[in-house]
Coordinates of C-alpha atoms in Angstrom, one line a residue:
V858 CA 7.4 10.4 12.1
I859 CA 5.1 10.0 9.1
V860 CA 1.8 11.9 9.3
A861 CA -1.0 11.4 6.9
C862 CA -4.7 10.4 6.3
G863 CA -6.4 7.7 4.3
T864 CA -4.5 6.5 1.2
S865 CA -1.5 8.7 2.1
W866 CA -1.4 6.9 5.5
H867 CA -1.1 3.6 3.7
A868 CA 1.8 5.0 1.6
G869 CA 3.3 6.1 4.9
L870 CA 3.2 2.5 6.2
V871 CA 5.1 1.3 3.2
G872 CA 7.5 4.2 3.8
E873 CA 8.0 2.9 7.4
Y874 CA 9.1 -0.5 6.2
L875 CA 11.4 1.1 3.6
I876 CA 13.1 3.6 6.0
E877 CA 13.5 1.1 8.8
E878 CA 14.9 -1.6 6.5
L879 CA 17.2 0.5 4.3
C880 CA 18.2 3.3 6.8
R881 CA 18.0 1.5 10.1
L882 CA 16.0 4.3 11.7
N883 CA 12.9 4.1 13.9
V884 CA 9.8 5.3 12.2
E885 CA 6.3 5.9 13.5
V886 CA 3.3 6.3 11.2
E887 CA 0.5 8.4 12.6
Y888 CA -3.1 9.3 11.6
A889 CA -3.0 13.1 11.4
S890 CA -6.5 13.2 12.8
E891 CA -5.2 11.4 16.0
F892 CA -1.8 13.0 16.1
R893 CA -3.2 16.6 16.2
Y894 CA -5.2 15.8 19.4
R895 CA -2.6 13.9 21.3
N896 CA 0.4 15.4 23.1
P897 CA 3.1 13.5 21.1
V898 CA 6.8 13.6 22.2
I899 CA 8.5 15.7 19.6
S900 CA 12.0 17.3 19.7
S901 CA 14.1 19.5 17.5
G902 CA 16.0 16.4 16.2
D903 CA 12.8 14.8 14.7
V904 CA 11.7 14.9 11.1
I905 CA 8.0 14.9 10.4
I906 CA 7.2 13.6 6.9
A907 CA 3.7 14.8 5.9
I908 CA 2.1 13.0 3.0
S909 CA -1.0 14.6 1.2
Q910 CA -2.3 14.4 -2.3
S911 CA -4.0 17.8 -2.1
G912 CA -1.5 19.5 0.3
E913 CA -4.6 20.9 2.0
T914 CA -5.7 18.1 4.3
A915 CA -6.9 20.0 7.4
D916 CA -6.0 17.4 10.0
T917 CA -2.5 17.1 8.6
L918 CA -2.0 20.9 8.5
V919 CA -2.9 21.3 12.2
A920 CA -0.6 18.4 13.1
L921 CA 2.2 20.0 11.3
E922 CA 1.7 23.4 12.9
N923 CA 1.9 21.7 16.4
A924 CA 5.0 19.8 15.4
K925 CA 6.7 22.9 14.0
K926 CA 6.1 24.8 17.2
Q927 CA 8.0 22.0 19.0
G928 CA 11.0 22.4 16.7
A929 CA 10.6 19.5 14.4
T930 CA 11.7 19.6 10.7
I931 CA 8.8 19.3 8.3
F932 CA 9.3 17.4 5.0
G933 CA 6.2 17.5 2.7
I934 CA 5.3 15.0 0.1
V935 CA 2.4 16.6 -1.9
N936 CA 1.0 16.6 -5.3
V937 CA -0.4 20.1 -5.6
V938 CA 2.2 22.7 -6.2
G939 CA 2.0 25.8 -4.0
S940 CA -0.5 24.1 -1.6
S941 CA -0.6 24.9 2.2
I942 CA 1.5 21.9 3.3
A943 CA 4.1 22.7 0.6
R944 CA 4.4 26.3 1.9
M945 CA 4.5 25.3 5.5
A946 CA 7.2 22.6 5.1
H947 CA 11.0 23.3 5.5
A948 CA 11.7 21.0 2.6
G949 CA 9.9 18.4 0.5
A950 CA 9.1 16.7 -2.8
Y951 CA 6.3 17.2 -5.3
T952 CA 4.9 14.0 -6.7
H953 CA 3.8 15.7 -10.0
A954 CA 1.2 12.9 -10.6
G955 CA -1.2 15.4 -12.3
P956 CA -4.7 16.1 -11.0
E957 CA -6.6 13.3 -9.3
I958 CA -10.0 13.2 -11.1
G959 CA -11.9 11.3 -8.4
V960 CA -11.8 11.1 -4.6
A961 CA -10.1 7.7 -4.7
S962 CA -6.4 8.4 -4.9
T963 CA -4.7 6.0 -7.3
K964 CA -1.8 7.5 -9.3
A965 CA -1.1 9.8 -6.4
F966 CA -0.6 6.8 -4.2
T967 CA 1.8 5.2 -6.7
A968 CA 3.8 8.5 -6.9
Q969 CA 3.9 8.8 -3.1
L970 CA 5.4 5.3 -2.9
V971 CA 8.1 6.2 -5.5
V972 CA 9.1 9.4 -3.6
L973 CA 9.3 7.5 -0.3
H974 CA 11.5 4.9 -2.0
L975 CA 13.8 7.5 -3.4
F976 CA 13.9 9.3 0.0
A977 CA 14.8 6.0 1.8
L978 CA 17.4 5.1 -0.8
K979 CA 19.1 8.5 -0.6
L980 CA 19.0 8.6 3.2
A981 CA 20.4 5.0 3.3
E982 CA 23.3 6.0 1.0
L983 CA 24.1 9.1 3.1
R984 CA 24.0 7.0 6.3
G985 CA 26.0 4.2 4.8
T986 CA 23.4 1.6 5.7
I987 CA 23.2 0.2 2.2
T988 CA 25.9 -1.2 -0.1
P989 CA 26.6 0.5 -3.4
E990 CA 25.6 -2.7 -5.1
R991 CA 22.2 -2.9 -3.4
F992 CA 21.6 0.9 -4.0
R993 CA 22.2 0.4 -7.8
E994 CA 20.0 -2.8 -7.8
L995 CA 17.1 -0.9 -6.3
V996 CA 17.5 2.0 -8.6
H997 CA 17.3 -0.4 -11.6
E998 CA 14.3 -2.1 -10.0
L999 CA 12.5 1.3 -9.8
D1000 CA 13.5 2.1 -13.3
A1001 CA 11.8 -1.1 -14.5
V1002 CA 8.5 -0.3 -12.8
P1003 CA 6.8 1.6 -15.7
D1004 CA 7.3 -1.3 -18.1
K1005 CA 6.0 -3.8 -15.6
V1006 CA 2.9 -1.6 -14.9
A1007 CA 2.3 -1.4 -18.7
W1008 CA 2.5 -5.2 -18.7
I1009 CA -0.2 -5.5 -16.0
L1010 CA -2.5 -3.1 -17.8
Q1011 CA -2.0 -4.9 -21.1
H1012 CA -2.3 -8.5 -19.9
Q1013 CA -4.5 -8.5 -16.8
E1014 CA -7.3 -6.0 -17.5
E1015 CA -9.7 -8.6 -19.1
A1016 CA -9.0 -11.1 -16.3
I1017 CA -9.7 -8.5 -13.6
Q1018 CA -13.0 -7.5 -15.4
A1019 CA -14.1 -11.1 -15.3
I1020 CA -13.3 -11.4 -11.6
A1021 CA -15.2 -8.2 -10.9
R1022 CA -18.3 -9.6 -12.7
R1023 CA -18.0 -12.8 -10.7
Y1024 CA -18.1 -11.1 -7.3
I1025 CA -20.4 -8.1 -7.8
D1026 CA -23.0 -9.5 -5.5
A1027 CA -20.7 -9.9 -2.5
H1028 CA -21.6 -7.9 0.6
D1029 CA -18.2 -8.0 2.2
F1030 CA -14.5 -8.6 1.3
L1031 CA -11.5 -9.4 3.4
Y1032 CA -8.0 -8.3 2.1
L1033 CA -4.9 -9.9 3.6
G1034 CA -1.2 -9.3 3.1
R1035 CA 2.2 -9.6 5.0
G1036 CA 5.2 -7.4 5.2
Y1037 CA 5.3 -4.7 2.5
H1038 CA 1.9 -6.0 1.3
F1039 CA 0.0 -5.5 4.5
P1040 CA -0.4 -1.8 3.7
I1041 CA -1.4 -2.8 0.2
A1042 CA -4.1 -5.0 1.6
L1043 CA -5.4 -2.0 3.5
E1044 CA -5.3 0.2 0.4
G1045 CA -7.1 -2.5 -1.7
A1046 CA -9.9 -2.6 0.9
L1047 CA -10.1 1.2 1.0
K1048 CA -10.4 1.4 -2.8
L1049 CA -13.2 -1.1 -2.8
K1050 CA -15.1 0.8 -0.1
E1051 CA -14.6 4.2 -1.9
I1052 CA -15.4 3.0 -5.4
S1053 CA -18.0 0.2 -5.2
Y1054 CA -19.5 0.9 -1.7
I1055 CA -18.9 -2.7 -0.6
H1056 CA -17.8 -3.2 3.0
A1057 CA -14.2 -4.4 3.0
E1058 CA -11.5 -4.9 5.7
G1059 CA -7.8 -5.1 5.4
Y1060 CA -5.7 -7.1 7.8
P1061 CA -2.2 -8.5 8.3
A1062 CA -2.6 -12.1 7.1
A1063 CA -1.1 -13.5 10.3
E1064 CA -3.8 -11.6 12.4
M1065 CA -6.6 -13.3 10.5
K1066 CA -6.8 -16.1 13.0
H1067 CA -7.2 -13.6 15.9
G1068 CA -10.8 -12.8 15.1
P1069 CA -11.6 -12.2 11.4
I1070 CA -11.5 -15.9 10.6
A1071 CA -14.8 -16.2 12.5
L1072 CA -16.5 -14.3 9.6
V1073 CA -15.1 -16.6 6.8
D1074 CA -17.7 -18.7 5.0
E1075 CA -18.6 -19.6 1.4
Q1076 CA -20.1 -16.1 0.8
L1077 CA -16.9 -14.2 1.7
P1078 CA -14.3 -13.3 -1.0
V1079 CA -10.8 -13.1 0.5
V1080 CA -8.2 -11.2 -1.5
F1081 CA -4.6 -12.2 -0.8
V1082 CA -1.6 -10.2 -1.9
A1083 CA 0.5 -13.3 -2.3
T1084 CA 3.4 -12.3 -4.5
R1085 CA 6.7 -14.1 -4.2
D1086 CA 8.7 -12.7 -1.2
P1087 CA 10.1 -14.1 2.1
Y1088 CA 6.6 -14.5 3.4
H1089 CA 5.3 -16.6 0.5
E1090 CA 5.3 -20.0 2.4
K1091 CA 3.4 -18.3 5.3
I1092 CA 0.8 -16.7 3.0
V1093 CA 0.2 -20.1 1.3
S1094 CA -0.6 -21.5 4.8
N1095 CA -3.0 -18.6 5.4
I1096 CA -4.7 -19.3 2.0
Q1097 CA -5.2 -23.0 3.0
E1098 CA -6.8 -21.9 6.3
I1099 CA -9.4 -19.8 4.3
I1100 CA -10.0 -22.7 1.9
A1101 CA -10.6 -25.0 4.8
R1102 CA -13.5 -22.7 5.9
K1103 CA -14.9 -22.5 2.3
G1104 CA -13.8 -18.9 1.7
K1105 CA -13.5 -17.8 -1.9
V1106 CA -9.8 -16.9 -2.5
I1107 CA -8.8 -14.2 -5.0
A1108 CA -5.0 -13.7 -5.2
V1109 CA -2.5 -11.3 -6.6
V1110 CA 0.4 -13.6 -7.6
T1111 CA 3.8 -13.2 -9.2
E1112 CA 4.0 -14.4 -12.8
G1113 CA 4.8 -18.1 -12.9
D1114 CA 3.6 -18.9 -9.3
Q1115 CA 1.7 -22.1 -9.8
V1116 CA 1.4 -22.9 -6.1
V1117 CA -1.0 -20.1 -5.3
T1118 CA -2.7 -20.2 -8.8
D1119 CA -3.7 -23.8 -8.1
L1120 CA -5.2 -22.9 -4.7
A1121 CA -7.1 -19.7 -5.6
E1122 CA -10.5 -19.4 -7.3
A1123 CA -9.2 -16.4 -9.3
V1124 CA -5.8 -14.8 -9.7
M1125 CA -4.4 -11.4 -10.9
T1126 CA -0.8 -11.6 -12.1
V1127 CA 2.0 -9.1 -11.7
P1128 CA 5.7 -9.3 -12.9
A1129 CA 8.4 -10.3 -10.5
A1130 CA 10.1 -7.5 -8.6
D1131 CA 12.2 -6.8 -5.5
E1132 CA 10.3 -7.1 -2.3
T1133 CA 10.7 -3.3 -1.6
V1134 CA 9.4 -2.3 -5.0
S1135 CA 6.6 -4.9 -5.4
P1136 CA 3.9 -2.7 -3.7
L1137 CA 4.0 -0.4 -6.7
L1138 CA 2.9 -3.3 -8.8
S1139 CA 0.6 -5.3 -6.5
V1140 CA -1.6 -2.4 -5.8
I1141 CA -2.6 -1.9 -9.4
P1142 CA -4.8 -5.0 -9.8
L1143 CA -6.5 -4.1 -6.5
Q1144 CA -7.3 -0.6 -7.9
L1145 CA -8.6 -2.1 -11.1
L1146 CA -10.7 -4.7 -9.2
A1147 CA -12.4 -1.9 -7.2
Y1148 CA -13.0 0.1 -10.3
Y1149 CA -14.5 -2.7 -12.4
I1150 CA -16.7 -4.0 -9.5
G1151 CA -17.9 -0.4 -9.2
V1152 CA -18.7 -0.2 -12.9
A1153 CA -20.3 -3.7 -12.9
R1154 CA -22.6 -2.7 -10.0

């Protein structure tokens, strides 16, 4: 069970996908603020993974105290050394991202995703649910992330600044993604809310037609996380639905993806990466977009 709040909860959702896919274990991701007031079914065989940048999140601390009393093993993923969650946990990992200067967690989120990926990889190796070849492949993919992030910062910043200036007068944004990129859509929307004070919603792209599509018109920017993955064809179909209703499509795309580039009004490009690793890259243009819209406003 992964317990967290806000941005850390979004990291937990990515962790759920990773652990279920690589380790073949059931995972639940809980808001700590809800988990602490429920009467969840916890046993001595359960592991509670607590994710917190500060290590002092009050709701998460109380949730852990309750779980600990019921015999669960607590694994903490925190940034601040010696924090309350770190002291309470039976085991854990520091993210060592350095101090977050603002409320809106960015580098801490990236670091949390990396720790969750390493956790899932090691657990999968121990459980024998991943081949040695796939294990090595994903380690190499993670190793390549810093260079790919540097590429985004070097080649996309001006384009993202231009997109920010273009949409500063919008009153609402909709963020959509599938699979590993559904939590990234949620995180992109949260960053926009926190930094620019514009209302934004994140949704799984397939759920768009179950309500939110009623809000789509020529005033609404819709941000798609549309990198190349097994859902690519489906996300293209979702983009076409938005265009049919005159929505303004902004897309995060994989380098060289002409299909989505031709459909969207504006694109932010990231290098190709394995589906499991790509959230580490696709979130960065969304963080920058929120930042530059905030600055422009």
